[in-house]
XYZ file of C-alpha atoms in Angstrom:
620
model
C -14.364 -15.080 -7.309
C -13.524 -18.689 -6.068
C -16.406 -20.707 -7.379
C -16.077 -24.215 -6.605
C -15.339 -25.819 -9.802
C -15.766 -22.573 -11.562
C -13.619 -20.282 -10.854
C -14.673 -16.595 -12.310
C -12.150 -13.206 -13.027
C -12.318 -10.376 -14.761
C -10.882 -9.883 -17.999
C -8.410 -7.746 -17.229
C -7.084 -10.227 -14.505
C -6.647 -13.646 -16.662
C -6.653 -12.165 -20.850
C -2.632 -12.295 -20.953
C -0.150 -12.115 -23.932
C 3.471 -10.777 -24.824
C 2.290 -7.313 -25.499
C 0.446 -7.049 -22.433
C 3.047 -4.632 -19.655
C 5.210 -6.679 -16.741
C 2.829 -4.902 -14.408
C -0.473 -6.555 -15.899
C 1.834 -10.618 -16.034
C 3.143 -10.303 -11.937
C -0.652 -8.933 -11.437
C -3.030 -11.663 -13.044
C -0.793 -14.350 -11.674
C -0.710 -12.728 -8.327
C -4.741 -13.252 -9.135
C -4.083 -16.240 -10.687
C -2.203 -17.949 -7.719
C -4.791 -16.072 -5.040
C -8.375 -18.063 -6.253
C -6.609 -21.231 -6.830
C -5.685 -21.315 -3.004
C -8.467 -20.082 -2.267
C -9.729 -24.350 -3.508
C -8.492 -25.240 -0.088
C -8.952 -22.412 1.985
C -12.326 -21.226 1.831
C -13.123 -24.277 0.027
C -11.829 -27.815 1.208
C -11.476 -25.462 4.437
C -14.961 -23.287 5.065
C -14.527 -20.405 8.181
C -17.699 -21.361 10.798
C -18.706 -17.269 10.223
C -17.514 -13.894 8.922
C -15.303 -12.814 11.459
C -13.044 -15.339 10.688
C -12.997 -14.080 7.129
C -8.850 -13.948 8.168
C -8.500 -17.734 7.100
C -9.616 -17.462 3.727
C -8.241 -14.487 2.676
C -5.322 -13.745 4.529
C -3.803 -17.169 3.569
C -5.207 -17.249 -0.396
C -3.073 -14.037 -0.307
C 0.387 -14.857 1.571
C -0.161 -18.598 0.239
C -0.673 -16.952 -3.248
C 2.419 -14.227 -3.124
C 4.215 -18.307 -1.806
C 3.707 -19.750 -5.308
C 4.280 -16.636 -7.478
C 8.020 -16.676 -5.804
C 8.243 -20.630 -6.805
C 7.011 -19.861 -9.994
C 9.345 -16.574 -10.315
C 11.540 -16.395 -8.224
C 13.470 -13.638 -10.695
C 10.218 -11.181 -9.138
C 11.946 -10.648 -5.769
C 8.157 -10.688 -4.459
C 8.841 -11.149 -0.999
C 10.251 -7.231 -0.970
C 7.206 -5.988 -3.749
C 4.941 -7.400 -0.537
C 6.712 -5.602 1.656
C 6.202 -1.659 -0.034
C 2.874 -3.146 -0.908
C 0.661 -5.838 1.143
C 2.780 -4.970 3.986
C 2.696 -1.346 4.025
C -0.686 -1.098 3.058
C -1.349 -2.747 6.229
C 1.110 -0.535 8.816
C -0.861 2.208 7.245
C -4.844 1.436 8.217
C -3.603 -0.132 11.097
C -1.993 2.799 12.211
C -5.441 4.192 12.737
C -7.778 4.338 15.356
C -10.164 3.887 13.924
C -8.861 0.407 12.622
C -10.020 -2.550 13.092
C -8.923 -6.836 14.801
C -7.897 -9.246 12.486
C -11.088 -11.098 14.045
C -13.495 -8.868 13.792
C -16.971 -9.465 15.246
C -19.501 -9.287 12.350
C -22.959 -9.030 13.615
C -25.341 -8.814 10.129
C -24.869 -9.120 6.648
C -25.283 -5.506 6.328
C -21.555 -5.310 8.019
C -19.504 -8.012 5.934
C -18.785 -6.106 3.365
C -16.302 -3.234 5.270
C -14.117 -6.057 5.981
C -12.701 -7.169 2.546
C -9.893 -4.556 3.844
C -5.796 -4.018 3.875
C -6.249 -5.301 7.800
C -8.218 -8.998 6.070
C -6.354 -9.196 3.441
C -2.512 -7.401 3.928
C -2.034 -7.770 8.048
C -3.238 -10.898 8.094
C -1.567 -12.276 5.544
C 1.480 -10.389 6.953
C 1.242 -12.161 10.477
C 1.509 -15.718 8.171
C 4.531 -14.206 6.789
C 5.997 -13.828 10.141
C 4.851 -17.096 11.522
C 6.144 -18.427 8.780
C 9.764 -16.587 9.197
C 9.413 -17.674 13.046
C 8.021 -21.363 12.561
C 10.529 -21.911 9.313
C 8.692 -23.667 6.405
C 9.038 -27.033 7.082
C 7.103 -26.399 10.710
C 4.706 -23.757 9.310
C 3.973 -26.542 6.217
C 3.228 -29.406 8.278
C 0.827 -27.700 10.762
C -0.880 -25.992 7.214
C -1.231 -29.511 5.728
C -2.480 -31.558 9.404
C -4.926 -28.239 9.376
C -6.269 -29.134 6.192
C -6.384 -33.306 6.998
C -8.842 -32.653 10.401
C -11.012 -30.439 9.184
C -11.660 -31.048 4.951
C -15.161 -30.589 4.074
C -15.916 -28.933 7.558
C -16.646 -25.201 9.080
C -13.010 -23.819 11.762
C -12.596 -21.072 13.438
C -8.872 -19.007 14.123
C -8.141 -21.090 16.781
C -8.121 -24.664 15.530
C -4.914 -23.080 12.957
C -2.892 -22.359 15.730
C -3.853 -25.695 17.731
C -2.043 -27.293 14.741
C 0.518 -24.324 14.457
C 0.855 -25.449 18.444
C 1.206 -29.226 17.707
C 3.626 -28.995 14.709
C 5.818 -26.762 16.533
C 5.241 -28.335 20.196
C 5.622 -23.950 21.308
C 1.697 -21.843 22.700
C 1.159 -20.641 18.973
C -1.881 -20.239 20.328
C -1.350 -18.086 23.148
C 1.638 -16.485 21.679
C -1.217 -14.874 18.512
C -3.786 -14.174 20.304
C -2.781 -10.092 20.646
C -1.716 -9.964 16.538
C -6.056 -11.692 15.619
C -7.776 -10.091 18.124
C -6.497 -6.815 19.612
C -6.704 -3.882 17.049
C -3.134 -2.236 15.948
C 0.452 -2.664 16.006
C 3.095 -2.395 18.684
C 6.219 0.278 18.688
C 9.690 -0.711 19.866
C 11.061 2.063 21.322
C 14.720 1.638 21.987
C 15.192 3.183 25.809
C 18.897 3.111 26.080
C 21.922 1.420 24.905
C 25.653 1.220 26.735
C 28.108 -0.834 24.945
C 30.894 -2.765 26.924
C 34.404 -3.004 24.993
C 35.641 -5.148 28.060
C 32.783 -8.291 26.903
C 32.514 -6.714 23.257
C 28.480 -7.173 23.894
C 25.583 -3.841 23.385
C 23.126 -3.508 25.538
C 19.889 -2.689 24.856
C 16.585 -1.772 26.566
C 13.434 -1.668 24.524
C 9.634 -0.820 25.179
C 6.827 -1.520 23.436
C 4.015 0.225 23.008
C 1.157 1.143 19.940
C 1.344 2.666 16.927
C -0.938 5.343 16.846
C -0.176 8.055 12.990
C -1.292 10.567 14.127
C -0.077 11.032 18.079
C -1.535 11.423 20.708
C -1.930 7.505 21.947
C -4.494 7.381 24.681
C -3.362 5.970 28.128
C -6.191 3.321 27.564
C -5.645 2.761 24.012
C -2.067 1.213 25.600
C -2.693 -1.710 27.623
C -1.878 -4.525 24.906
C 0.773 -6.601 24.912
C 2.396 -8.390 21.443
C 4.923 -11.240 21.210
C 7.383 -9.686 19.057
C 10.421 -11.495 17.372
C 13.286 -9.986 18.095
C 15.659 -9.562 15.045
C 18.665 -7.629 15.111
C 22.030 -7.218 12.673
C 24.971 -5.454 13.111
C 27.724 -4.769 11.260
C 29.200 -7.823 12.605
C 26.282 -10.557 11.104
C 25.011 -8.268 8.812
C 23.070 -10.566 7.310
C 22.607 -13.431 9.763
C 20.200 -12.073 12.389
C 20.425 -12.729 15.980
C 16.694 -13.076 17.361
C 14.783 -12.285 20.613
C 11.352 -12.176 22.016
C 9.789 -9.384 23.234
C 6.844 -10.580 25.312
C 6.813 -7.724 28.058
C 6.131 -3.343 28.419
C 9.974 -3.490 28.619
C 12.871 -6.063 28.176
C 16.406 -5.548 27.457
C 18.378 -7.305 24.767
C 22.492 -7.710 24.871
C 24.260 -8.621 21.396
C 27.640 -9.048 20.527
C 29.185 -6.042 19.379
C 32.478 -4.303 18.929
C 32.935 0.060 18.156
C 34.529 0.795 15.151
C 33.881 2.685 11.885
C 30.940 2.415 9.885
C 29.795 0.346 13.085
C 25.722 -0.166 13.150
C 22.705 -2.394 14.725
C 19.615 -2.242 13.580
C 16.342 -4.246 14.924
C 13.815 -6.030 12.728
C 15.386 -7.300 10.168
C 14.257 -7.347 6.400
C 11.437 -6.348 8.108
C 9.991 -9.438 9.298
C 8.209 -8.700 11.937
C 4.651 -6.683 12.257
C 6.120 -3.350 13.974
C 7.839 0.394 13.908
C 10.297 1.010 15.355
C 11.820 4.276 17.449
C 15.451 4.760 17.020
C 17.767 7.529 19.484
C 18.314 9.891 16.738
C 22.203 9.127 16.830
C 21.123 5.760 16.000
C 19.203 7.179 13.111
C 21.287 9.595 11.604
C 24.507 6.095 12.011
C 22.244 4.233 10.309
C 22.247 7.085 7.273
C 25.133 7.588 7.361
C 25.911 3.704 6.633
C 23.379 3.506 4.431
C 23.570 6.852 2.094
C 27.894 5.490 1.788
C 26.747 1.750 1.206
C 22.735 0.867 0.521
C 24.038 -2.546 -0.206
C 24.873 -3.500 3.368
C 21.509 -3.280 4.491
C 18.628 -5.240 2.663
C 16.491 -3.883 0.394
C 13.273 -4.704 2.819
C 15.397 -3.487 5.223
C 16.553 0.106 3.386
C 12.571 0.378 2.477
C 11.720 0.107 5.699
C 13.743 2.296 7.141
C 11.623 5.612 4.497
C 8.235 3.668 5.747
C 8.992 4.422 9.648
C 11.013 7.800 9.194
C 7.832 8.999 7.314
C 4.955 7.478 9.890
C 7.032 8.209 13.127
C 7.302 11.887 11.590
C 3.415 11.802 11.255
C 2.853 10.684 14.613
C 5.124 13.332 16.057
C 8.160 10.880 17.469
C 10.575 11.993 15.289
C 11.014 15.837 12.991
C 9.927 15.914 8.429
C 13.492 17.119 8.385
C 14.842 13.536 9.377
C 12.857 11.943 7.279
C 14.165 13.884 4.595
C 17.789 13.386 5.472
C 16.896 9.864 4.772
C 15.442 10.147 1.669
C 18.313 11.922 0.875
C 20.204 9.475 1.902
C 18.874 7.195 -0.223
C 19.556 8.962 -3.469
C 21.655 6.306 -5.411
C 18.621 3.839 -4.206
C 19.348 1.009 -7.337
C 16.540 -1.586 -6.618
C 13.788 -0.735 -7.656
C 11.561 -1.610 -5.342
C 12.795 0.398 -2.968
C 12.372 3.320 -4.726
C 9.254 2.860 -5.727
C 8.796 3.038 -1.680
C 10.461 6.157 -1.387
C 8.189 7.130 -4.252
C 5.033 6.290 -2.088
C 5.875 8.452 0.727
C 7.392 11.426 -1.654
C 3.295 10.437 -3.560
C 2.061 10.778 0.618
C 4.431 14.101 0.914
C 3.109 15.287 -1.869
C -0.424 14.765 -1.594
C -1.156 16.130 1.872
C 0.651 19.180 0.929
C -2.279 20.236 -2.649
C -3.259 23.613 -0.681
C 0.800 24.485 0.663
C 2.660 26.641 -1.394
C 4.122 27.060 -4.145
C 7.901 26.978 -3.014
C 6.465 24.124 -0.791
C 5.561 21.925 -3.530
C 7.834 22.483 -6.385
C 10.344 21.540 -3.332
C 8.651 18.592 -3.698
C 9.307 18.207 -6.691
C 12.472 18.916 -6.913
C 13.490 16.382 -4.371
C 11.501 14.107 -6.482
C 13.601 14.573 -9.394
C 16.947 14.684 -7.670
C 15.697 10.807 -6.860
C 14.667 9.897 -9.726
C 15.654 13.082 -12.177
C 18.990 11.576 -13.016
C 18.121 7.484 -13.458
C 16.091 8.758 -16.299
C 19.325 9.385 -19.088
C 20.484 6.192 -17.159
C 17.460 3.722 -17.851
C 16.355 5.305 -21.044
C 12.267 4.820 -22.673
C 12.806 1.884 -24.708
C 12.100 -1.976 -22.983
C 14.274 -5.016 -24.608
C 12.592 -7.981 -25.725
C 13.920 -10.504 -23.203
C 14.361 -7.648 -20.387
C 14.772 -8.498 -17.064
C 11.401 -8.203 -15.232
C 12.494 -5.979 -12.224
C 14.603 -3.496 -14.457
C 10.875 -3.606 -16.957
C 9.468 -2.790 -13.283
C 11.837 -0.024 -12.593
C 12.381 2.659 -16.158
C 8.388 2.089 -15.611
C 8.501 3.556 -12.817
C 11.353 6.062 -12.884
C 9.734 7.586 -15.556
C 6.484 8.225 -13.971
C 7.573 9.770 -11.290
C 9.957 12.138 -13.575
C 6.813 12.985 -15.186
C 4.434 14.034 -12.327
C 7.566 15.678 -10.793
C 6.688 18.625 -13.785
C 10.152 16.927 -16.198
C 9.183 18.719 -19.074
C 12.086 16.131 -21.175
C 10.257 13.186 -19.414
C 7.078 15.001 -21.045
C 8.129 15.837 -23.975
C 9.710 12.122 -25.621
C 5.923 10.297 -23.420
C 4.133 12.318 -26.021
C 6.431 12.367 -29.016
C 6.430 8.232 -28.357
C 2.179 8.364 -28.080
C 1.984 10.757 -31.909
C 4.238 7.608 -33.138
C 1.785 5.347 -31.512
C -0.972 6.589 -32.411
C -0.369 7.299 -35.764
C 0.234 3.532 -35.988
C 4.605 2.433 -34.799
C 3.220 0.367 -32.196
C 6.751 -0.657 -31.038
C 7.324 3.457 -30.306
C 5.340 3.419 -27.094
C 6.189 0.249 -24.943
C 3.442 -1.357 -22.997
C 4.802 -0.651 -19.509
C 4.770 2.907 -20.078
C 1.721 3.409 -22.306
C -0.107 4.185 -18.726
C 1.937 6.882 -18.037
C 1.742 8.291 -21.692
C -1.500 8.367 -22.081
C -2.085 10.509 -19.001
C 1.517 13.058 -20.074
C -0.470 13.705 -24.011
C -3.903 14.510 -21.810
C -1.883 16.698 -19.250
C -0.650 19.024 -21.524
C -4.365 19.333 -23.301
C -5.106 23.189 -24.334
C -8.660 24.776 -23.997
C -8.467 24.814 -27.736
C -6.729 20.788 -28.089
C -8.676 19.007 -24.989
C -12.155 18.339 -26.955
C -9.977 16.094 -29.738
C -7.516 15.607 -27.572
C -9.800 12.951 -25.039
C -11.407 11.914 -28.432
C -8.227 9.634 -28.863
C -7.869 7.874 -26.141
C -12.172 7.612 -26.092
C -11.320 6.016 -29.578
C -8.449 4.104 -28.221
C -11.306 2.585 -25.372
C -13.573 1.220 -27.671
C -11.014 -0.190 -30.307
C -11.625 -3.896 -29.869
C -7.801 -4.564 -30.239
C -7.054 -3.132 -27.343
C -6.246 -5.579 -24.636
C -8.902 -4.955 -21.691
C -5.895 -4.608 -18.896
C -5.051 -1.615 -20.928
C -8.914 0.180 -21.215
C -8.850 0.496 -17.054
C -5.500 2.130 -17.755
C -6.842 4.944 -20.344
C -10.277 4.585 -18.045
C -7.897 5.793 -15.270
C -6.040 8.668 -17.313
C -9.093 10.832 -17.326
C -7.738 11.872 -15.000
C -4.896 13.440 -16.443
C -7.125 15.928 -18.834
C -8.033 19.506 -16.601
C -10.284 20.947 -19.216
C -13.397 21.693 -16.734
C -15.711 20.551 -18.844
C -13.973 17.382 -20.166
C -14.099 16.643 -16.449
C -17.771 17.293 -15.827
C -18.959 14.778 -18.571
C -16.212 12.199 -17.307
C -18.068 12.766 -14.003
C -21.614 13.214 -14.849
C -21.958 11.094 -18.206
C -19.433 8.396 -19.103
C -18.992 6.427 -15.457
C -22.843 6.208 -15.469
C -23.154 4.865 -19.137
C -23.588 1.018 -19.244
C -22.888 1.047 -23.029
C -19.064 3.170 -22.623
C -17.999 0.993 -19.333
C -16.600 -2.495 -19.930
C -16.757 -3.719 -16.602
C -19.396 -2.199 -12.885
C -15.445 -1.873 -11.266
C -15.075 0.147 -14.174
C -16.714 2.937 -12.793
C -13.524 3.775 -10.224
C -10.654 3.557 -12.683
C -11.380 7.622 -13.970
C -11.900 8.714 -10.342
C -9.154 6.673 -9.415
C -7.612 9.162 -12.172
C -8.326 11.757 -11.326
C -6.612 11.662 -7.654
C -3.978 10.163 -8.987
C -2.555 12.096 -12.328
C -4.934 15.670 -11.886
C -2.452 18.255 -11.038
C -4.804 20.887 -10.006
C -5.750 18.750 -6.613
C -6.079 21.654 -5.190
C -9.633 22.052 -6.881
C -9.989 17.644 -7.159
C -10.192 17.168 -4.085
C -13.291 19.254 -3.317
C -14.236 18.526 -6.976
C -15.162 14.163 -5.813
C -17.141 15.269 -2.756
C -19.318 17.771 -4.082
C -20.370 15.564 -7.395
C -20.432 11.930 -4.603
C -23.257 14.717 -3.181
C -25.058 15.682 -5.730
C -25.053 11.999 -7.293
C -25.742 10.324 -4.552
C -28.884 8.364 -4.823
C -27.964 7.738 -8.538
C -24.551 6.505 -7.374
C -26.521 4.344 -4.517
C -28.876 2.766 -6.811
C -25.797 1.531 -9.343
C -24.279 -0.474 -6.346
C -27.175 -2.179 -4.994
C -26.059 -5.535 -5.926
C -22.749 -4.787 -5.106
C -23.037 -2.527 -1.850
C -19.543 -3.671 -0.592
C -18.063 -0.974 -3.402
C -20.031 1.747 -1.833
C -17.223 1.917 0.600
C -14.373 2.155 -1.502
C -16.071 4.943 -3.843
C -16.517 7.057 -0.262
C -12.674 6.428 1.088
C -12.304 8.329 -2.920
C -13.735 11.253 -3.039
C -13.070 11.831 1.417
C -9.491 10.869 1.532
C -6.665 13.410 1.273
C -9.205 16.401 2.111
C -8.305 19.106 5.009
C -9.922 21.856 3.716
C -10.813 23.578 7.114
C -14.688 23.115 7.710
C -14.189 19.090 5.286
C -15.302 17.234 8.244
C -17.991 19.027 9.620
C -19.759 19.256 6.497
C -19.680 15.534 5.378
C -20.895 14.975 8.983
C -23.876 17.373 8.172
C -24.292 15.251 5.284
C -24.220 12.163 6.577
C -26.982 13.282 9.255
C -29.063 15.539 7.247
C -31.251 12.480 5.727
C -32.301 9.543 7.545
C -32.122 7.087 4.387
C -29.004 8.468 3.323
C -27.476 8.234 7.087
C -28.995 4.500 6.948
C -27.328 3.733 3.345
C -23.748 5.392 4.951
C -24.089 2.904 7.589
C -22.772 0.393 5.435
C -19.553 2.108 5.166
C -18.816 4.020 8.699
C -15.425 2.504 8.825
C -13.934 3.621 5.276
C -15.671 6.885 6.190
C -14.098 6.632 10.203
C -10.906 5.906 8.350
C -10.960 8.341 5.606
C -11.514 11.118 8.114
C -9.137 10.026 10.913
C -6.098 10.290 7.812
C -7.412 14.086 7.471
C -6.856 14.367 10.716
C -3.808 13.218 10.927
C -2.577 14.411 7.873
C -3.553 18.297 8.784
C -2.106 18.403 12.487
C 1.537 17.609 10.974
C 1.459 19.748 8.787
C 0.579 22.640 10.512
C 3.417 21.069 13.063
C 5.761 20.791 10.045
C 5.063 23.814 7.785
C 7.848 25.723 8.484
C 10.070 23.089 9.280
C 9.452 21.374 5.637
C 9.014 24.728 3.731
C 12.707 26.233 5.116
C 13.857 21.994 4.131
C 13.118 22.009 0.728
C 13.598 25.601 -0.437
C 17.496 24.498 -0.431
C 16.883 21.268 -2.206
């Protein structure tokens, strides 16, 4: 919390030593930078009312990343920003139930719900987009004059735009209106392309419309005009983008081009703009062919955005699932760890949505995952050198984790072997970077006979005073990997409600996250979490009376991803079945709406693409 003169942190977000993982180090750096930035954005200059919360949180997020990039340039944090913050913002804002950054807040009860990916991540993304458009000097000139005028005062969003306008001599307030006051973001569609050999130019017609991940965009939902900074790279200028501005529903742009072997053109260089791109099919395959032959032709940001765009265009019914899968396959030889992280996220979404599909389909998704990640295990190994590059460590951790979750028995065996050595006293056998996946691997292979003793080993490790705070959260999350129903029941009914066991109130969520992330029996876990939530609602609500904003997080965990027929009707019946509960749940209306819409979107695309998916993965 960014209090004046006394910033407070959870132990796990500030205490670091050299035995901590690289993920812990980066998370701590990000958290500290974020809270320090609040001294300017939130304290010295304070928002007038909660609708401008983004003036606090979006700025602290964006400038926090900027500070970490300055301190640790070798971390390549802006590509990580794209794979995490930016991607989260686009996923949430593609829902019909999303909300504007500048959102109306009518009462204190509504405040908790707006601390979400729209306020933090979309807000930070539009600031990054503006930073790239204006350049760092003009952007910072605007920020400095804004702070100077409004220090010790309250502001609204238009005050910030005014100072950017003065610094740039551009009407920023008008350009940014739709980005903060309207819900959603645009899809830029390539309507046509025409090459002129005489002038050596390519002419492309573009259009813009709102993007919804569930498709079925209605005419009355498509009335917004966004100011969109269009960047174009081609084989002639692969790293020097040409710039255009799209301000109308459609426009024509022309740029230098030649037709030759390996020729290509691509929009939204390095994902600097907040939009998705829909190309004609022939252009998609051309880009896929280029990236398959040499992935490094495109920036890591470009490559990860190709994966993200193809997946979400597929969910909207604008691309087939085979196009998405072929794009993944085109990146089979990808070596950049951050791009691999984006591939991992999309494959996770695919697998999570298919938890009740046939065994052939589920196994096929695992085979595709192993095709991308499996061969890389031998290259990276399980050992971390003392002075290893930060990104190399993160990449190794990702590869080991993905091959474990895809069922690679050799990886499971190696992780379990190292875990046993670690528990026996050889701490060097299990590097902190892979302890989360090793703990989960160990519990995932527990038998009914060994489950109790295996689980107790992790309990003892959690209670050990020498276990770092950040690692305690990891252990709690690993509990979710165990498959023994009696122990799962004990976790849900006893341990997470025990204040003497949990070392922080926020730790309540870690085992729930773990059940969704690590447990291989999702067809059992998802209805179980819903049943647990409804049966324990009164004591859950009582537990979070002080931290009432956490109720929305809990609803998201227990509702999201459940696409069983009739589930939404059960939820609605439960909400309206008790007047007191219905009033309590108003605090989480947006979270519930987001979760249910996400479920409907997944059910819809699975119904549409089920046969295509099964056929494609059966040939892996």
